[in-house]
PDB file of C-alpha atoms in Angstrom:
ATOM      1  CA  UNK A   1       2.451 -56.466 -12.931  1.00 45.00           C
ATOM      2  CA  UNK A   2       4.232 -53.697 -15.298  1.00 45.00           C
ATOM      3  CA  UNK A   3       1.321 -52.256 -15.814  1.00 44.00           C
ATOM      4  CA  UNK A   4       0.455 -51.561 -12.125  1.00 47.00           C
ATOM      5  CA  UNK A   5       4.500 -50.262 -11.398  1.00 44.00           C
ATOM      6  CA  UNK A   6       3.879 -47.943 -13.840  1.00 44.00           C
ATOM      7  CA  UNK A   7       0.770 -46.843 -12.808  1.00 44.00           C
ATOM      8  CA  UNK A   8       2.266 -46.393  -9.292  1.00 45.00           C
ATOM      9  CA  UNK A   9       5.130 -44.491 -10.988  1.00 45.00           C
ATOM     10  CA  UNK A  10       2.929 -42.315 -12.315  1.00 41.00           C
ATOM     11  CA  UNK A  11       0.559 -41.667  -9.338  1.00 40.00           C
ATOM     12  CA  UNK A  12       3.795 -40.371  -7.358  1.00 38.00           C
ATOM     13  CA  UNK A  13       4.936 -38.522 -10.107  1.00 34.00           C
ATOM     14  CA  UNK A  14       1.760 -36.592 -10.154  1.00 33.00           C
ATOM     15  CA  UNK A  15       1.725 -36.153  -6.364  1.00 32.00           C
ATOM     16  CA  UNK A  16       5.599 -34.854  -6.201  1.00 33.00           C
ATOM     17  CA  UNK A  17       3.829 -32.671  -8.611  1.00 37.00           C
ATOM     18  CA  UNK A  18       0.571 -31.352  -6.916  1.00 31.00           C
ATOM     19  CA  UNK A  19       2.910 -30.603  -3.566  1.00 34.00           C
ATOM     20  CA  UNK A  20       6.167 -28.846  -5.340  1.00 34.00           C
ATOM     21  CA  UNK A  21       2.814 -26.507  -6.522  1.00 32.00           C
ATOM     22  CA  UNK A  22       1.120 -26.304  -3.461  1.00 32.00           C
ATOM     23  CA  UNK A  23       4.483 -25.462  -1.956  1.00 30.00           C
ATOM     24  CA  UNK A  24       5.241 -22.702  -4.495  1.00 31.00           C
ATOM     25  CA  UNK A  25       1.966 -21.227  -3.773  1.00 29.00           C
ATOM     26  CA  UNK A  26       2.786 -21.262  -0.087  1.00 29.00           C
ATOM     27  CA  UNK A  27       6.366 -19.630  -0.694  1.00 33.00           C
ATOM     28  CA  UNK A  28       4.408 -16.384  -2.770  1.00 36.00           C
ATOM     29  CA  UNK A  29       2.314 -15.703  -0.342  1.00 46.00           C
ATOM     30  CA  UNK A  30       4.479 -16.109   2.480  1.00 45.00           C
ATOM     31  CA  UNK A  31       4.673 -13.988   5.355  1.00 49.00           C
ATOM     32  CA  UNK A  32       8.005 -12.651   5.597  1.00 48.00           C
ATOM     33  CA  UNK A  33      10.692 -13.342   8.666  1.00 48.00           C
ATOM     34  CA  UNK A  34      10.943 -10.647  10.707  1.00 46.00           C
ATOM     35  CA  UNK A  35      14.670 -10.320  10.571  1.00 51.00           C
ATOM     36  CA  UNK A  36      14.049  -9.626   7.005  1.00 67.00           C
ATOM     37  CA  UNK A  37      11.439  -6.371   7.396  1.00 76.00           C
ATOM     38  CA  UNK A  38      13.448  -3.013   7.081  1.00 86.00           C
ATOM     39  CA  UNK A  39      14.244  -1.060  10.316  1.00 88.00           C
ATOM     40  CA  UNK A  40      11.842   2.138   9.282  1.00 92.00           C
ATOM     41  CA  UNK A  41      10.036   3.158   6.426  1.00 95.00           C
ATOM     42  CA  UNK A  42       9.407   6.473   5.069  1.00 96.00           C
ATOM     43  CA  UNK A  43       8.772   8.306   2.002  1.00 96.00           C
ATOM     44  CA  UNK A  44      11.698  10.813   0.192  1.00 95.00           C
ATOM     45  CA  UNK A  45      14.116   9.670   2.386  1.00 95.00           C
ATOM     46  CA  UNK A  46      12.757  12.574   4.822  1.00 97.00           C
ATOM     47  CA  UNK A  47      12.246  11.009   8.766  1.00 96.00           C
ATOM     48  CA  UNK A  48       9.361  10.873  10.728  1.00 96.00           C
ATOM     49  CA  UNK A  49       8.502  13.330  13.529  1.00 96.00           C
ATOM     50  CA  UNK A  50      10.313  16.341  10.734  1.00 97.00           C
ATOM     51  CA  UNK A  51       8.858  19.559  11.538  1.00 97.00           C
ATOM     52  CA  UNK A  52       5.969  21.311   9.356  1.00 96.00           C
ATOM     53  CA  UNK A  53       8.382  23.700   7.672  1.00 96.00           C
ATOM     54  CA  UNK A  54      11.256  21.107   6.857  1.00 97.00           C
ATOM     55  CA  UNK A  55       8.446  18.534   5.670  1.00 97.00           C
ATOM     56  CA  UNK A  56       8.156  21.152   2.578  1.00 97.00           C
ATOM     57  CA  UNK A  57      10.830  22.290   1.970  1.00 97.00           C
ATOM     58  CA  UNK A  58      12.175  18.431   1.242  1.00 97.00           C
ATOM     59  CA  UNK A  59       9.312  17.674  -0.705  1.00 97.00           C
ATOM     60  CA  UNK A  60       9.543  21.110  -3.008  1.00 97.00           C
ATOM     61  CA  UNK A  61      13.355  19.640  -3.555  1.00 97.00           C
ATOM     62  CA  UNK A  62      11.674  16.268  -4.591  1.00 96.00           C
ATOM     63  CA  UNK A  63       9.402  18.447  -7.309  1.00 96.00           C
ATOM     64  CA  UNK A  64       6.332  18.258  -4.840  1.00 97.00           C
ATOM     65  CA  UNK A  65       4.834  22.434  -4.522  1.00 97.00           C
ATOM     66  CA  UNK A  66       2.833  22.849  -1.831  1.00 97.00           C
ATOM     67  CA  UNK A  67      -0.580  23.552  -2.557  1.00 96.00           C
ATOM     68  CA  UNK A  68      -1.054  27.185  -1.357  1.00 94.00           C
ATOM     69  CA  UNK A  69      -4.022  28.036   1.113  1.00 92.00           C
ATOM     70  CA  UNK A  70      -4.017  24.091   2.129  1.00 92.00           C
ATOM     71  CA  UNK A  71      -1.940  23.768   5.066  1.00 92.00           C
ATOM     72  CA  UNK A  72      -3.793  23.985   8.268  1.00 92.00           C
ATOM     73  CA  UNK A  73      -2.661  22.483  11.947  1.00 90.00           C
ATOM     74  CA  UNK A  74      -2.309  18.794  11.412  1.00 92.00           C
ATOM     75  CA  UNK A  75      -2.290  18.680   7.279  1.00 96.00           C
ATOM     76  CA  UNK A  76       0.523  19.475   4.479  1.00 97.00           C
ATOM     77  CA  UNK A  77      -0.993  19.232   0.650  1.00 98.00           C
ATOM     78  CA  UNK A  78       1.547  18.826  -1.904  1.00 98.00           C
ATOM     79  CA  UNK A  79       1.727  17.681  -5.455  1.00 97.00           C
ATOM     80  CA  UNK A  80       3.495  16.607  -7.772  1.00 97.00           C
ATOM     81  CA  UNK A  81       4.742  13.589 -10.028  1.00 96.00           C
ATOM     82  CA  UNK A  82       5.253   9.863  -9.364  1.00 95.00           C
ATOM     83  CA  UNK A  83       5.665   6.928 -11.828  1.00 91.00           C
ATOM     84  CA  UNK A  84       4.931   9.643 -14.544  1.00 91.00           C
ATOM     85  CA  UNK A  85       1.423  10.294 -13.158  1.00 94.00           C
ATOM     86  CA  UNK A  86       0.358  13.572 -11.303  1.00 96.00           C
ATOM     87  CA  UNK A  87       0.210  12.716  -7.026  1.00 98.00           C
ATOM     88  CA  UNK A  88      -1.734  14.324  -4.629  1.00 98.00           C
ATOM     89  CA  UNK A  89       0.648  14.347  -1.570  1.00 98.00           C
ATOM     90  CA  UNK A  90      -0.608  14.891   1.895  1.00 98.00           C
ATOM     91  CA  UNK A  91       1.615  15.184   5.085  1.00 97.00           C
ATOM     92  CA  UNK A  92      -0.588  14.455   8.582  1.00 97.00           C
ATOM     93  CA  UNK A  93       1.104  15.939  11.437  1.00 96.00           C
ATOM     94  CA  UNK A  94       0.719  15.487  15.117  1.00 94.00           C
ATOM     95  CA  UNK A  95      -0.223  17.947  17.680  1.00 91.00           C
ATOM     96  CA  UNK A  96       3.368  19.415  17.872  1.00 93.00           C
ATOM     97  CA  UNK A  97       3.572  19.742  14.057  1.00 93.00           C
ATOM     98  CA  UNK A  98       5.691  16.621  13.108  1.00 95.00           C
ATOM     99  CA  UNK A  99       5.139  14.388  10.621  1.00 97.00           C
ATOM    100  CA  UNK A 100       3.513  11.102  11.620  1.00 96.00           C
ATOM    101  CA  UNK A 101       1.603  10.295   8.231  1.00 96.00           C
ATOM    102  CA  UNK A 102       1.815  10.382   4.286  1.00 98.00           C
ATOM    103  CA  UNK A 103      -1.401  10.013   2.324  1.00 98.00           C
ATOM    104  CA  UNK A 104      -0.796   9.502  -1.039  1.00 98.00           C
ATOM    105  CA  UNK A 105      -2.559   9.103  -3.943  1.00 98.00           C
ATOM    106  CA  UNK A 106      -2.275   8.797  -7.910  1.00 98.00           C
ATOM    107  CA  UNK A 107      -5.977   9.701  -9.185  1.00 96.00           C
ATOM    108  CA  UNK A 108      -7.139   8.473 -12.546  1.00 95.00           C
ATOM    109  CA  UNK A 109      -7.662  10.177 -15.640  1.00 87.00           C
ATOM    110  CA  UNK A 110     -11.236   7.699 -16.017  1.00 77.00           C
ATOM    111  CA  UNK A 111      -9.500   7.126 -19.618  1.00 75.00           C
ATOM    112  CA  UNK A 112     -11.571   3.588 -21.012  1.00 79.00           C
ATOM    113  CA  UNK A 113      -8.626   1.561 -20.288  1.00 88.00           C
ATOM    114  CA  UNK A 114      -8.587   3.155 -16.658  1.00 92.00           C
ATOM    115  CA  UNK A 115      -7.832  -0.252 -14.967  1.00 94.00           C
ATOM    116  CA  UNK A 116      -4.589  -1.775 -17.096  1.00 95.00           C
ATOM    117  CA  UNK A 117      -3.309   1.985 -16.797  1.00 94.00           C
ATOM    118  CA  UNK A 118      -3.667   1.915 -13.007  1.00 96.00           C
ATOM    119  CA  UNK A 119      -3.085  -1.636 -12.733  1.00 96.00           C
ATOM    120  CA  UNK A 120       0.358  -1.106 -14.101  1.00 96.00           C
ATOM    121  CA  UNK A 121       0.783   1.730 -11.669  1.00 96.00           C
ATOM    122  CA  UNK A 122       0.359  -0.378  -9.130  1.00 97.00           C
ATOM    123  CA  UNK A 123       2.475  -3.274 -10.114  1.00 97.00           C
ATOM    124  CA  UNK A 124       5.165  -0.619 -10.790  1.00 96.00           C
ATOM    125  CA  UNK A 125       5.301   0.090  -7.489  1.00 96.00           C
ATOM    126  CA  UNK A 126       5.309  -3.087  -5.783  1.00 96.00           C
ATOM    127  CA  UNK A 127       7.988  -4.067  -7.965  1.00 95.00           C
ATOM    128  CA  UNK A 128       9.737  -1.164  -6.601  1.00 95.00           C
ATOM    129  CA  UNK A 129       8.966  -0.754  -2.877  1.00 95.00           C
ATOM    130  CA  UNK A 130       9.850  -5.305  -3.277  1.00 94.00           C
ATOM    131  CA  UNK A 131      13.389  -4.044  -4.132  1.00 91.00           C
ATOM    132  CA  UNK A 132      13.877  -1.551  -1.499  1.00 92.00           C
ATOM    133  CA  UNK A 133      11.535  -3.188   1.042  1.00 93.00           C
ATOM    134  CA  UNK A 134      12.098  -6.499   0.671  1.00 89.00           C
ATOM    135  CA  UNK A 135       8.936  -9.643   0.684  1.00 88.00           C
ATOM    136  CA  UNK A 136       5.327  -7.722   0.960  1.00 93.00           C
ATOM    137  CA  UNK A 137       3.747  -9.167   4.341  1.00 93.00           C
ATOM    138  CA  UNK A 138       0.385  -9.039   2.640  1.00 94.00           C
ATOM    139  CA  UNK A 139      -0.288  -9.362  -0.332  1.00 95.00           C
ATOM    140  CA  UNK A 140      -4.653  -9.316  -1.390  1.00 95.00           C
ATOM    141  CA  UNK A 141      -5.541  -9.688  -4.759  1.00 94.00           C
ATOM    142  CA  UNK A 142      -9.413 -11.117  -4.434  1.00 95.00           C
ATOM    143  CA  UNK A 143     -12.564 -11.067  -6.998  1.00 95.00           C
ATOM    144  CA  UNK A 144     -15.614 -11.835  -5.589  1.00 95.00           C
ATOM    145  CA  UNK A 145     -18.503 -13.297  -7.466  1.00 93.00           C
ATOM    146  CA  UNK A 146     -19.344 -12.679 -10.074  1.00 92.00           C
ATOM    147  CA  UNK A 147     -16.040 -10.337 -10.810  1.00 90.00           C
ATOM    148  CA  UNK A 148     -13.054 -12.856 -11.559  1.00 90.00           C
ATOM    149  CA  UNK A 149      -9.465 -11.725 -13.102  1.00 90.00           C
ATOM    150  CA  UNK A 150      -9.582 -10.762 -16.524  1.00 89.00           C
ATOM    151  CA  UNK A 151     -13.107 -10.294 -16.828  1.00 91.00           C
ATOM    152  CA  UNK A 152     -12.268  -6.447 -18.218  1.00 90.00           C
ATOM    153  CA  UNK A 153     -14.720  -5.683 -15.506  1.00 92.00           C
ATOM    154  CA  UNK A 154     -12.478  -4.743 -12.682  1.00 94.00           C
ATOM    155  CA  UNK A 155     -13.163  -1.374 -12.536  1.00 94.00           C
ATOM    156  CA  UNK A 156     -16.634  -1.896 -11.939  1.00 94.00           C
ATOM    157  CA  UNK A 157     -15.584  -4.263  -9.192  1.00 96.00           C
ATOM    158  CA  UNK A 158     -12.855  -2.311  -7.537  1.00 96.00           C
ATOM    159  CA  UNK A 159     -15.583   0.296  -7.204  1.00 94.00           C
ATOM    160  CA  UNK A 160     -18.387  -1.732  -5.971  1.00 95.00           C
ATOM    161  CA  UNK A 161     -16.183  -3.315  -3.179  1.00 95.00           C
ATOM    162  CA  UNK A 162     -15.698  -6.410  -5.031  1.00 96.00           C
ATOM    163  CA  UNK A 163     -12.684  -6.688  -6.352  1.00 96.00           C
ATOM    164  CA  UNK A 164      -9.608  -5.858  -3.248  1.00 97.00           C
ATOM    165  CA  UNK A 165      -6.460  -5.524  -4.695  1.00 97.00           C
ATOM    166  CA  UNK A 166      -3.882  -4.742  -1.724  1.00 97.00           C
ATOM    167  CA  UNK A 167       0.016  -4.947  -0.636  1.00 97.00           C
ATOM    168  CA  UNK A 168       1.437  -3.893   2.416  1.00 97.00           C
ATOM    169  CA  UNK A 169       4.940  -3.738   4.523  1.00 96.00           C
ATOM    170  CA  UNK A 170       5.458  -3.648   8.023  1.00 95.00           C
ATOM    171  CA  UNK A 171       9.086  -2.360   9.892  1.00 93.00           C
ATOM    172  CA  UNK A 172      10.797  -3.735  12.673  1.00 92.00           C
ATOM    173  CA  UNK A 173      10.023  -0.393  14.590  1.00 91.00           C
ATOM    174  CA  UNK A 174       6.667  -0.643  13.416  1.00 92.00           C
ATOM    175  CA  UNK A 175       5.915   1.934  10.710  1.00 95.00           C
ATOM    176  CA  UNK A 176       3.342   0.518   7.976  1.00 96.00           C
ATOM    177  CA  UNK A 177       3.182   0.995   4.256  1.00 97.00           C
ATOM    178  CA  UNK A 178       0.311  -0.008   2.226  1.00 97.00           C
ATOM    179  CA  UNK A 179      -0.518  -0.001  -1.310  1.00 98.00           C
ATOM    180  CA  UNK A 180      -3.975   0.034  -2.729  1.00 98.00           C
ATOM    181  CA  UNK A 181      -5.820   0.385  -5.852  1.00 97.00           C
ATOM    182  CA  UNK A 182      -9.131   2.063  -3.778  1.00 97.00           C
ATOM    183  CA  UNK A 183     -12.437   2.727  -5.071  1.00 96.00           C
ATOM    184  CA  UNK A 184     -12.024   5.586  -6.975  1.00 96.00           C
ATOM    185  CA  UNK A 185      -9.752   3.820  -8.982  1.00 96.00           C
ATOM    186  CA  UNK A 186      -6.608   5.577  -7.271  1.00 97.00           C
ATOM    187  CA  UNK A 187      -3.282   3.760  -6.387  1.00 98.00           C
ATOM    188  CA  UNK A 188      -3.021   4.878  -3.156  1.00 98.00           C
ATOM    189  CA  UNK A 189       0.127   4.935  -1.073  1.00 98.00           C
ATOM    190  CA  UNK A 190      -0.505   4.888   3.519  1.00 98.00           C
ATOM    191  CA  UNK A 191       2.521   5.496   5.428  1.00 98.00           C
ATOM    192  CA  UNK A 192       1.743   5.165   9.215  1.00 96.00           C
ATOM    193  CA  UNK A 193       4.270   5.958  11.551  1.00 95.00           C
ATOM    194  CA  UNK A 194       5.213   4.004  14.590  1.00 92.00           C
ATOM    195  CA  UNK A 195       3.566   6.952  16.088  1.00 92.00           C
ATOM    196  CA  UNK A 196       0.261   7.366  14.227  1.00 89.00           C
ATOM    197  CA  UNK A 197      -1.988   4.927  16.253  1.00 87.00           C
ATOM    198  CA  UNK A 198      -0.755   7.299  19.607  1.00 86.00           C
ATOM    199  CA  UNK A 199      -1.629  10.121  17.926  1.00 85.00           C
ATOM    200  CA  UNK A 200      -5.493   9.238  16.718  1.00 81.00           C
ATOM    201  CA  UNK A 201      -5.817   7.227  20.259  1.00 82.00           C
ATOM    202  CA  UNK A 202      -5.450  11.177  21.941  1.00 80.00           C
ATOM    203  CA  UNK A 203      -7.103  13.266  19.583  1.00 78.00           C
ATOM    204  CA  UNK A 204      -9.532  10.943  20.203  1.00 84.00           C
ATOM    205  CA  UNK A 205      -9.568  11.023  24.064  1.00 76.00           C
ATOM    206  CA  UNK A 206      -9.681  14.963  23.579  1.00 78.00           C
ATOM    207  CA  UNK A 207     -12.791  14.835  21.802  1.00 79.00           C
ATOM    208  CA  UNK A 208     -14.557  12.267  24.065  1.00 74.00           C
ATOM    209  CA  UNK A 209     -13.300  14.262  27.015  1.00 71.00           C
ATOM    210  CA  UNK A 210     -16.886  15.174  28.215  1.00 65.00           C
ATOM    211  CA  UNK A 211     -19.064  11.981  27.573  1.00 70.00           C
TER     212      UNK A 211
END
């Protein structure tokens, strides 16, 4: 009888341990309450829909110099340092020349340990952004066969599209920030304003008006 009671006790403890582990896993990947989401998400404190010249000036004051000869009607390109690495910064503009999207890339330098270097940049960025915008709304760290975490082949898997590493934050007003290690092994930041989807829809309609 004592042995059976002890066995039941051990089983109960094991089940509690499994339940606690499962609960912990859910908490680490759960979508946060919308009340905890930020009101808006911006890059370098530059407000959405700022005019092009104001964007260039604001970038310059933060150390991002405009790349000469690259500006056009819907894009401003600059470069500078982000997380102590060279970064390319592109401001996307709507048809009125107002800021609507950011596309920022920290390219790989193709060193022997490029995954380890780029993963550290990614992890550092996530830590800083979590302190600013709270819990992520999406966390993806997915490895498809034959790749697995820690196998030393991460760079090959990412370039081949077999490994996906991505995080996302959403604001209450509809802005979105996505951070990922893309297939070129760059750490890419995409800031979409709440107006960007409408900009794309209007441009698509203009292109298709003669169909």
